[in-house]
Structures are given as C-alpha cells and as structure tokens.
mmCIF file with all atom_site columns, C-alpha atoms and ligand atoms in Angstrom:
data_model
loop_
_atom_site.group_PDB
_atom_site.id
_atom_site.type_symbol
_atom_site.label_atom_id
_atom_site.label_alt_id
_atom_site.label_comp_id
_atom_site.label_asym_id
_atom_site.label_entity_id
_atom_site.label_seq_id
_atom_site.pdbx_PDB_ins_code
_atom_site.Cartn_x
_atom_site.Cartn_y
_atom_site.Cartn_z
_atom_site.occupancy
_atom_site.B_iso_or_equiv
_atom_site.pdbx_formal_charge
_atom_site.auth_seq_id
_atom_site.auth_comp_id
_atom_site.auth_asym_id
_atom_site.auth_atom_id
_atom_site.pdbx_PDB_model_num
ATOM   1   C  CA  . UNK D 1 1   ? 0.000   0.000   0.000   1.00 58.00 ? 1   UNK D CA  1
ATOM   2   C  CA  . UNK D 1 2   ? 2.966   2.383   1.477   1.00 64.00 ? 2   UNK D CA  1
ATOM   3   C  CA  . UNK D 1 3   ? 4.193   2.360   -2.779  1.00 68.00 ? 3   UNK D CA  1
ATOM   4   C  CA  . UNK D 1 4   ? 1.101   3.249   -4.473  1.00 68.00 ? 4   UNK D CA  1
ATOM   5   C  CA  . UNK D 1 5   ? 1.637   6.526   -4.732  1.00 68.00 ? 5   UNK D CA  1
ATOM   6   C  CA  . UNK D 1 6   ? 3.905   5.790   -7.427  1.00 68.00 ? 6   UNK D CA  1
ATOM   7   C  CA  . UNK D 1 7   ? 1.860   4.656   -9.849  1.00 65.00 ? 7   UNK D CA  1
ATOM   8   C  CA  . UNK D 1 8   ? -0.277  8.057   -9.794  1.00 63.00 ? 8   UNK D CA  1
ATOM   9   C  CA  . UNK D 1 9   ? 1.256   10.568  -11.904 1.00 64.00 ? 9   UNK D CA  1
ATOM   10  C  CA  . UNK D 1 10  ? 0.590   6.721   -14.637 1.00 61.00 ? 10  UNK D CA  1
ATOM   11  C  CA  . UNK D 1 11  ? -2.987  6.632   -13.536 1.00 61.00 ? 11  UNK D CA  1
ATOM   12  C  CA  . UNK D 1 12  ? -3.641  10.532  -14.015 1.00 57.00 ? 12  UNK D CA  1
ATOM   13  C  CA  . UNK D 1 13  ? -2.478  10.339  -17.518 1.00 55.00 ? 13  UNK D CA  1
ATOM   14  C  CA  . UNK D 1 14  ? -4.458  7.203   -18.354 1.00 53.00 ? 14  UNK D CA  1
ATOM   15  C  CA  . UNK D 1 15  ? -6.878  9.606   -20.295 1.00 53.00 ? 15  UNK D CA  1
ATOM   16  C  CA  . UNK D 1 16  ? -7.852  9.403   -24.258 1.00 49.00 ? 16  UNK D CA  1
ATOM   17  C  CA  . UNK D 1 17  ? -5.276  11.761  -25.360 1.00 60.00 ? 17  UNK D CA  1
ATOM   18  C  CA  . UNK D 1 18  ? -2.391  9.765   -23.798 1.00 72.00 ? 18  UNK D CA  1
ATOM   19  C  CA  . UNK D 1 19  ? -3.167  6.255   -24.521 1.00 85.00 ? 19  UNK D CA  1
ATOM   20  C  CA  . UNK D 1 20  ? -2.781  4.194   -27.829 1.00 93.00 ? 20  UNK D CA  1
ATOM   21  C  CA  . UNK D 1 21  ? -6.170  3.282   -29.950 1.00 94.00 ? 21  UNK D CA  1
ATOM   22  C  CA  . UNK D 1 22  ? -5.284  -0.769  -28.449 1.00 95.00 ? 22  UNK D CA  1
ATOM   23  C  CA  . UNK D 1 23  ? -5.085  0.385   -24.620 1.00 95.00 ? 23  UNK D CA  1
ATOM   24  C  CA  . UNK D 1 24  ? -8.518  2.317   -25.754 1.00 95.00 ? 24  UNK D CA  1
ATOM   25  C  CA  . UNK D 1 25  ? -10.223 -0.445  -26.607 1.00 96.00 ? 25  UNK D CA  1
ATOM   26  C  CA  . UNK D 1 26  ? -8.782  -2.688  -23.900 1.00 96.00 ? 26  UNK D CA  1
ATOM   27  C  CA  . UNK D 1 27  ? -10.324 -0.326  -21.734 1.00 96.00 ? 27  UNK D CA  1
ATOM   28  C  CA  . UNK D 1 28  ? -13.261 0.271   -22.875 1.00 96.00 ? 28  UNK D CA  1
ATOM   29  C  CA  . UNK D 1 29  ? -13.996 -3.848  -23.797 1.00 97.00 ? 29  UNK D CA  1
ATOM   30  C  CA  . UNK D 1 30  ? -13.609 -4.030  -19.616 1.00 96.00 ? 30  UNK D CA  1
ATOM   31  C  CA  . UNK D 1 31  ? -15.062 -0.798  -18.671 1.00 93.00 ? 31  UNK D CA  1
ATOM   32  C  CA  . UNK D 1 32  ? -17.834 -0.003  -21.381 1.00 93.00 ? 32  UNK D CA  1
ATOM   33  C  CA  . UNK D 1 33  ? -19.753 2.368   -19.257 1.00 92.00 ? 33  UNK D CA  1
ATOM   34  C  CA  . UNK D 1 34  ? -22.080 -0.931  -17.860 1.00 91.00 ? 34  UNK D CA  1
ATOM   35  C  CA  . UNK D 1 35  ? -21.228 -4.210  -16.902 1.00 94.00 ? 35  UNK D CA  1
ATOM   36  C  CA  . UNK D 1 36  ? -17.738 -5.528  -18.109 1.00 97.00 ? 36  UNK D CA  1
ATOM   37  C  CA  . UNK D 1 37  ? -18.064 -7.254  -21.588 1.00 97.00 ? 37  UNK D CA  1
ATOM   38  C  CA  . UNK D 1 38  ? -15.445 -9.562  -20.149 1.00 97.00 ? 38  UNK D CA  1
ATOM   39  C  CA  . UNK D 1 39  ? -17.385 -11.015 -17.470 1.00 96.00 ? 39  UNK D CA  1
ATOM   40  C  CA  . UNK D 1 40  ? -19.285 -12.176 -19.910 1.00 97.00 ? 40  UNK D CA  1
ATOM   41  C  CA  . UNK D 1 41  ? -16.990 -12.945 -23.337 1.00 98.00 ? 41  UNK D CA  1
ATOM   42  C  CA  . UNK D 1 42  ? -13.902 -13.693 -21.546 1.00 98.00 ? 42  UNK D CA  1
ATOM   43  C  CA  . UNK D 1 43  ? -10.568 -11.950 -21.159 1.00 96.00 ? 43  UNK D CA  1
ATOM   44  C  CA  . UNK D 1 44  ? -10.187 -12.367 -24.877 1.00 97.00 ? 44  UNK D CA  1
ATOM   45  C  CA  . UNK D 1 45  ? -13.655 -12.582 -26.356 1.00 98.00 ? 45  UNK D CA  1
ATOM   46  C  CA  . UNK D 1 46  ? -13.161 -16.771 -26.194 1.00 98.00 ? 46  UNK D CA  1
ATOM   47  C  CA  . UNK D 1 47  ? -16.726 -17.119 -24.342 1.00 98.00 ? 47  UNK D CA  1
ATOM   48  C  CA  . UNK D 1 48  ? -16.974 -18.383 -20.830 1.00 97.00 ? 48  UNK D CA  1
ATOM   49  C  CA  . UNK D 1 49  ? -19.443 -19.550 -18.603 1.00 97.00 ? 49  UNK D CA  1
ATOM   50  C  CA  . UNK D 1 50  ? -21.565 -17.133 -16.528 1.00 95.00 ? 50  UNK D CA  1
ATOM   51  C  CA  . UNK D 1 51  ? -23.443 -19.186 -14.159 1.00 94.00 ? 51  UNK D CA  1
ATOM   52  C  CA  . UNK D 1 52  ? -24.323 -23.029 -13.665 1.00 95.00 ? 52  UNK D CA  1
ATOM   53  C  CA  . UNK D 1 53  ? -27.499 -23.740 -11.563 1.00 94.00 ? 53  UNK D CA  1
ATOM   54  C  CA  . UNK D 1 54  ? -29.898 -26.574 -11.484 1.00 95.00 ? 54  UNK D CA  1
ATOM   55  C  CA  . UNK D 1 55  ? -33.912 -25.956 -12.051 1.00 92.00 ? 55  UNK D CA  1
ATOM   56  C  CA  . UNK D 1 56  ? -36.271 -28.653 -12.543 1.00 94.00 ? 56  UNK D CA  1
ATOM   57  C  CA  . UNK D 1 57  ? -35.252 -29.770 -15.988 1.00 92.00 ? 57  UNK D CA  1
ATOM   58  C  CA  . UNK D 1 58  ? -31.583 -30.111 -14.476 1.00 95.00 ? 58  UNK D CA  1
ATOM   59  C  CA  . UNK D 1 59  ? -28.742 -28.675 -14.965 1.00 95.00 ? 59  UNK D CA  1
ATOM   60  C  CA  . UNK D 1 60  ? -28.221 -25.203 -17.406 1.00 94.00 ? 60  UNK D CA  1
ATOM   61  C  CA  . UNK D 1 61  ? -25.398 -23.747 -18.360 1.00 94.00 ? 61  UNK D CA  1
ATOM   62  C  CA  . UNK D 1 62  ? -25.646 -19.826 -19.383 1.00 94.00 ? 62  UNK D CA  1
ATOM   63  C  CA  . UNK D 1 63  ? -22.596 -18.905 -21.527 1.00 96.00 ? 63  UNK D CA  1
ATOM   64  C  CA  . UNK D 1 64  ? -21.330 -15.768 -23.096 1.00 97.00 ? 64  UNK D CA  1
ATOM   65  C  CA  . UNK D 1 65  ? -20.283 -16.635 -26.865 1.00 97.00 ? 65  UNK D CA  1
ATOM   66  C  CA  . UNK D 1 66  ? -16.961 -16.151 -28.313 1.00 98.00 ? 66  UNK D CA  1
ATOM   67  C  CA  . UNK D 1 67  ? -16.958 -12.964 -30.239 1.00 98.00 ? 67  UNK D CA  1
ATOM   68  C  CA  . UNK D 1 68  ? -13.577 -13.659 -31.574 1.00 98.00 ? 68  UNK D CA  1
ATOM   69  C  CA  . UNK D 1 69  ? -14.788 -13.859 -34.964 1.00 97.00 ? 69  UNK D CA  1
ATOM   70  C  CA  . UNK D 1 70  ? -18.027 -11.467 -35.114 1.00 97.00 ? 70  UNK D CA  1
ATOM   71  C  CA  . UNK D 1 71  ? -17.576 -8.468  -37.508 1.00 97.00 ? 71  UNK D CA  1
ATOM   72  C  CA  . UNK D 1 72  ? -17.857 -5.016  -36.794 1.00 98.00 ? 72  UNK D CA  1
ATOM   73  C  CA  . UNK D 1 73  ? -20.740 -4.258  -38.067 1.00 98.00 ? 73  UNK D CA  1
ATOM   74  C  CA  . UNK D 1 74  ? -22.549 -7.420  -36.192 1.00 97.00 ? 74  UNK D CA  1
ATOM   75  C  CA  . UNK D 1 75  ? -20.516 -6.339  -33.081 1.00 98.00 ? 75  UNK D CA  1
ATOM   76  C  CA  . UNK D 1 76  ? -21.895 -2.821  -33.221 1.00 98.00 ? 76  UNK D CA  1
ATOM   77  C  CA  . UNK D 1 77  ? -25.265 -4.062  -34.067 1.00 97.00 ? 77  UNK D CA  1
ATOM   78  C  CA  . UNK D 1 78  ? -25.341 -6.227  -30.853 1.00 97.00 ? 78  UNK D CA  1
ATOM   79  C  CA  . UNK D 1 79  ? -23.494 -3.824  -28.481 1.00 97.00 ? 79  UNK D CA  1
ATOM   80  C  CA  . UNK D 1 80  ? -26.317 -1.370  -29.634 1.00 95.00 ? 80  UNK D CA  1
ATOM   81  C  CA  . UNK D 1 81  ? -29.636 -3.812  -29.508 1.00 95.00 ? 81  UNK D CA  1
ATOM   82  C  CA  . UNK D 1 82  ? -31.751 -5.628  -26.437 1.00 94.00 ? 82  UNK D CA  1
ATOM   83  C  CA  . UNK D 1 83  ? -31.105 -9.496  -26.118 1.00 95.00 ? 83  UNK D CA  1
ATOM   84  C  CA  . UNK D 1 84  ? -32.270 -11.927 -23.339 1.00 92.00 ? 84  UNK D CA  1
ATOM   85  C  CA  . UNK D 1 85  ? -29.114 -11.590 -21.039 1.00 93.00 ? 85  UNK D CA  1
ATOM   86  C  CA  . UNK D 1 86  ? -26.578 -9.396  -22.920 1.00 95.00 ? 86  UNK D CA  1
ATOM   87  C  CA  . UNK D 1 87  ? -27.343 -5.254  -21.514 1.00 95.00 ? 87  UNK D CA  1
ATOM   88  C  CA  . UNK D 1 88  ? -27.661 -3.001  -24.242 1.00 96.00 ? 88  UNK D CA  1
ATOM   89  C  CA  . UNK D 1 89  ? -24.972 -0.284  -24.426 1.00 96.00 ? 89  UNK D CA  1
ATOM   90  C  CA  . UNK D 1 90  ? -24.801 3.021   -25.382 1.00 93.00 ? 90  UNK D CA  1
ATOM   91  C  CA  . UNK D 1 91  ? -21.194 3.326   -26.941 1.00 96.00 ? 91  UNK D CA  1
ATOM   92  C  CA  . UNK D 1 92  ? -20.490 4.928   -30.083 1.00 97.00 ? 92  UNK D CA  1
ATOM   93  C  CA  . UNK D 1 93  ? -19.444 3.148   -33.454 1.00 97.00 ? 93  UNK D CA  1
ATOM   94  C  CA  . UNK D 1 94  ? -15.650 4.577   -32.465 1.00 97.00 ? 94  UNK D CA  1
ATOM   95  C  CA  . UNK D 1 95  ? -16.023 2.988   -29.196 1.00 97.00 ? 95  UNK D CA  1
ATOM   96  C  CA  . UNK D 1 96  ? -17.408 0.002   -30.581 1.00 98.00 ? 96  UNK D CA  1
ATOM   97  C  CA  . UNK D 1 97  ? -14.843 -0.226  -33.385 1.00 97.00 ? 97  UNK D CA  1
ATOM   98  C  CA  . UNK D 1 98  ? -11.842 0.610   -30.797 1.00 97.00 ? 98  UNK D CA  1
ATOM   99  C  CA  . UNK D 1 99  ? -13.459 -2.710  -29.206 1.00 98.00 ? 99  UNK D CA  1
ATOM   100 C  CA  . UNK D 1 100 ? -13.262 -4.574  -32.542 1.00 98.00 ? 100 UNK D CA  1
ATOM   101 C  CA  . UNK D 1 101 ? -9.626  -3.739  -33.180 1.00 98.00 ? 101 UNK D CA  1
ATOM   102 C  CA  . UNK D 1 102 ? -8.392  -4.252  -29.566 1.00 98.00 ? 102 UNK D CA  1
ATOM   103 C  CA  . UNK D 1 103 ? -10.005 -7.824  -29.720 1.00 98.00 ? 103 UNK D CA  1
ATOM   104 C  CA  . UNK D 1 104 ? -8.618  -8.520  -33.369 1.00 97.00 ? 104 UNK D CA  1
ATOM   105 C  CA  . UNK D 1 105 ? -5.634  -7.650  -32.587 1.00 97.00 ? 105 UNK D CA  1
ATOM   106 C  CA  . UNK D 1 106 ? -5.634  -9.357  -29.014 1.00 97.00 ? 106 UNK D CA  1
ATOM   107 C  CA  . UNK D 1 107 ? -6.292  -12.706 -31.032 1.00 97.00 ? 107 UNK D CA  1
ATOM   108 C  CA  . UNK D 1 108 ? -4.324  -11.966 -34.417 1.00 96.00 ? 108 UNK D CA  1
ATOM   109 C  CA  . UNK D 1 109 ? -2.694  -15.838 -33.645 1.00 96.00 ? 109 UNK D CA  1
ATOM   110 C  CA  . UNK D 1 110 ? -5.939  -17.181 -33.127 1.00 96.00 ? 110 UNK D CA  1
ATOM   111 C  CA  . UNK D 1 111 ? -7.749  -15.789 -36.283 1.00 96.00 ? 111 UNK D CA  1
ATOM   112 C  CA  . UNK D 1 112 ? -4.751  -15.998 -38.515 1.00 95.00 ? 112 UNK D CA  1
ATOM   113 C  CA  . UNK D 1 113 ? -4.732  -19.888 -36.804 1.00 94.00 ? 113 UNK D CA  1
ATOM   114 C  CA  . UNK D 1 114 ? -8.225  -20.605 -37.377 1.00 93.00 ? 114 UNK D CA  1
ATOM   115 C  CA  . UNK D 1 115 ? -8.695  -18.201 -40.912 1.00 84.00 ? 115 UNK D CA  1
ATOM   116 C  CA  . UNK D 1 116 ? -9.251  -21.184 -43.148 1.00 69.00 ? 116 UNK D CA  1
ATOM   117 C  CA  . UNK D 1 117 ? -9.251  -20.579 -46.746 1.00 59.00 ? 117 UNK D CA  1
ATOM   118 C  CA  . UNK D 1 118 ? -12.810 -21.270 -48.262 1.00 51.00 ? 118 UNK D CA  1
HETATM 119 C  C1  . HEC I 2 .   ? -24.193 -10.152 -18.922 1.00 61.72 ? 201 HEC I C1  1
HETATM 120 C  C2  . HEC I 2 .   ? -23.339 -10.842 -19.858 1.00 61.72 ? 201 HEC I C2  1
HETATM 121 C  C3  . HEC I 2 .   ? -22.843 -10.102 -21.100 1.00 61.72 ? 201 HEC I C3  1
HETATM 122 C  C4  . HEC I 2 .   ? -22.153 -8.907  -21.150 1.00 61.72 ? 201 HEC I C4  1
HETATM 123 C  C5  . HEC I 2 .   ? -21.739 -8.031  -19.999 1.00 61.72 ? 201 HEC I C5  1
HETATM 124 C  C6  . HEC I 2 .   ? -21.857 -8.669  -22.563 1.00 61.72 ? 201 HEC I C6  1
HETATM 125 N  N1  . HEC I 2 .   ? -22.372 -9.691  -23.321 1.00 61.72 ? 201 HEC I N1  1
HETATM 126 FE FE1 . HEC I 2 .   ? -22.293 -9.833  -25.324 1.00 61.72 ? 201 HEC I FE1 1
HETATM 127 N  N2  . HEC I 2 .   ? -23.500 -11.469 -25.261 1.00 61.72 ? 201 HEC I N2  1
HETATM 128 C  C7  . HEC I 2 .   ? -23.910 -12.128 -24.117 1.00 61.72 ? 201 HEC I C7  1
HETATM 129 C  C8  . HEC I 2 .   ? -24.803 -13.220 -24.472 1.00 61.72 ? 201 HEC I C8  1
HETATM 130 C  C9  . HEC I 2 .   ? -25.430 -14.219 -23.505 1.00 61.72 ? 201 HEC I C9  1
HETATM 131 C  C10 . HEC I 2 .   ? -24.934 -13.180 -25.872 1.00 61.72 ? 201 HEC I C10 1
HETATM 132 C  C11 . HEC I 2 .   ? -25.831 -14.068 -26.755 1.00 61.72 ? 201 HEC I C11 1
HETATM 133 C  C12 . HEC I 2 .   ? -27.125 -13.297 -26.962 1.00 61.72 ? 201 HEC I C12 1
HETATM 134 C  C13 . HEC I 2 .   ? -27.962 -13.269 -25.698 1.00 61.72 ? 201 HEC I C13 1
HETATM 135 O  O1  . HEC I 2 .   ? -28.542 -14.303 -25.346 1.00 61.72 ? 201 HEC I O1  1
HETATM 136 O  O2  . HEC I 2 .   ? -27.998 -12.227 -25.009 1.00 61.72 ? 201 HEC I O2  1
HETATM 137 C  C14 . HEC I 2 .   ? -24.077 -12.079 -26.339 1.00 61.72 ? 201 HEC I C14 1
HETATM 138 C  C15 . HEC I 2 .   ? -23.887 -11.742 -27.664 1.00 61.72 ? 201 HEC I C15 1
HETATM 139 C  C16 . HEC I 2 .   ? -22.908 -10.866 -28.117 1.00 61.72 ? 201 HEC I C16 1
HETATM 140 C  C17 . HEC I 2 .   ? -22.526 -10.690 -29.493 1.00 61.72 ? 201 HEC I C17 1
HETATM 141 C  C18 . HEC I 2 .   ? -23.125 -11.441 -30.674 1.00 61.72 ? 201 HEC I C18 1
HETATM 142 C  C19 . HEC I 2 .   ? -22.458 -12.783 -30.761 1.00 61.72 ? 201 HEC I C19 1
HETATM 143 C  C20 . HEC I 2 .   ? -23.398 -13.952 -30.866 1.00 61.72 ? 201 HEC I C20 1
HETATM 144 O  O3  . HEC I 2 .   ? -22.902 -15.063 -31.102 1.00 61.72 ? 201 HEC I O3  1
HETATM 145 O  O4  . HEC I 2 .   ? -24.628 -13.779 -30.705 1.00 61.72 ? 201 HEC I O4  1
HETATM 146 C  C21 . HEC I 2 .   ? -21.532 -9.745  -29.531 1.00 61.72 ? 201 HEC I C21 1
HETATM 147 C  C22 . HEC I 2 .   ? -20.783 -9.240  -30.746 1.00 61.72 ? 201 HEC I C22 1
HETATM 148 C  C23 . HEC I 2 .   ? -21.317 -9.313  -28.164 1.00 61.72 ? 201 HEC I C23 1
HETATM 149 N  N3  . HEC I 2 .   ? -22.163 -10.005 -27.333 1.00 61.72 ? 201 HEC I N3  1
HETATM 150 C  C24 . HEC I 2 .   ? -20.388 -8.354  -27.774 1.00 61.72 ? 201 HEC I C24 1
HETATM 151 C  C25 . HEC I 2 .   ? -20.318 -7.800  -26.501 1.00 61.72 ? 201 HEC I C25 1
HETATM 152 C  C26 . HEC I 2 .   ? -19.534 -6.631  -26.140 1.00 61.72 ? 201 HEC I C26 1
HETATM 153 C  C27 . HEC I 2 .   ? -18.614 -5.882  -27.093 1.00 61.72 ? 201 HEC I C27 1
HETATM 154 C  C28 . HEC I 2 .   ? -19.784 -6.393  -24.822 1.00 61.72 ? 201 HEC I C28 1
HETATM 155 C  C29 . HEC I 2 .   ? -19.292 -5.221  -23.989 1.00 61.72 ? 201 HEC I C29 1
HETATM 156 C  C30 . HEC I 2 .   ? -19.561 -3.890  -24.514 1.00 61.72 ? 201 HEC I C30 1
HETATM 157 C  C31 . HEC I 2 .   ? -20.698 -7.430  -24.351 1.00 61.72 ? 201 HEC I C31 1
HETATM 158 N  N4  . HEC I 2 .   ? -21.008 -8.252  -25.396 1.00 61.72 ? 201 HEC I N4  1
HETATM 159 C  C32 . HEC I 2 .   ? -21.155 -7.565  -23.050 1.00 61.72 ? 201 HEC I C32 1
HETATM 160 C  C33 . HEC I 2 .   ? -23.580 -11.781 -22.826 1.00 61.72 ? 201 HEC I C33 1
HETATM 161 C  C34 . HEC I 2 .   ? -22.969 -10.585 -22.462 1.00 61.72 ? 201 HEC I C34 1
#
C-alpha cells in the first residue's frame, strides 16, 4: 500500500489523449460504461461460462459466446440492440470499433490460426 503513490502521476495520464487506440479499446472492452463485456466474453472474447445452476429440468449452463470472430458491423449491431441476457450499451461506433480492433488484434494468432481458406 505504502508504494502506491507511485503509480499516480501513470494513472492521471491514463486519459484518451495519452493512450494508444489498443489500450482504448482494452479499456473500454472491460469498462464499457455498464457491466464488463469480459465477465461475460472472456478476457479475450473466447466465451466463458456465466453461471451453472440446477432448475427442474436439471442442470443449465448460461454462456457468453466467443466474439472472436463477429464483424464489426454485427458487433456494433449487438453492443447497440436488447437481447435476453446481454445489456444493451450506449457506446459509439468509435467505441465500438476501438473494441473490434483491440479484440482482433488481441487474437491476431488465433484468427490468422483458425482463418481457413474457403
Ligand atoms: C451479462 C453478460 C454479457 C455482457 C456483460 C456482454 N455480453 Fe455480449 N453477449 C452475451 C450473451 C449471452 C450473448 C448471446 C445473446 C444473448 O442471449 O444475449 C451475447 C452476444 C454478443 C454478441 C453477438 C455474438 C453472438 O454469437 O450472438 C456480440 C458481438 C457481443 N455479445 C459483444 C459484446 C460486447 C462488445 C460487450 C461489452 C460492450 C458485451 N457483449 C457484453 C452476454 C454478455
């Protein structure tokens, strides 16, 4: 704790101006003015699990999809519509798109990986 105060004068110039279009939308894909799009898509946009709980029928699994491989036009669509468990956000197409890039760029192995030629 005694050391924090080091890191300020890096925190106080964590603003827009100061930080590259990547540490934008890494920022934003965790702190999109709502709930975290990560707690839901996964450090990486991979998916993960949300919650596991039994009803009647047994057990259900409730999963955020991988969004790896959406496009930004279905991205901003989504981001910017009503769904059964995903929150509608109101982010701009930049903020969106800075989203998009962080996330394609974040997984540049994977999709190069996994771009099959059709
Ligand atoms: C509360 C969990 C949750 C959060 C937070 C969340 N999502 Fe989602 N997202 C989902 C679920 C679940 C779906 C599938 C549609 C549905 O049932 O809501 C989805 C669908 C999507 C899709 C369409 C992919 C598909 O296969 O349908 C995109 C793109 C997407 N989300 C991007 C985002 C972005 C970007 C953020 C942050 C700004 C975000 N999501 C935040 C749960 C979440």
């Amino acid at each position: 704790m005694k050391y924090l105060w080091f890191l300020l004068p890096f925190l106080l110039s964590a603003n827009e101006d100061f930080i590259s279009h990547y540490e934008y939308g890494e920022m934003l894909y965790q702190q999109p003015r709502g709930v975290s799009c990560a707690e839901c898509h996964g450090k990486n946009g991979e998916g993960r699990i949300i919650v596991e709980f039994r009803d009647i029928h047994g057990k259900k699994v409730l999963r955020g999809p991988d969004i790896r491989k959406e496009t930004l036009a279905s991205m901003i669509n989504s981001v910017n519509n009503y769904h059964k468990i995903m929150p509608r956000y109101y982010l701009t197409d930049e903020e969106v798109k800075a989203i998009y890039d962080y996330l394609q760029k974040k997984n540049s192995t994977y999709l190069a990986e996994t771009n099959t030629t059709q």
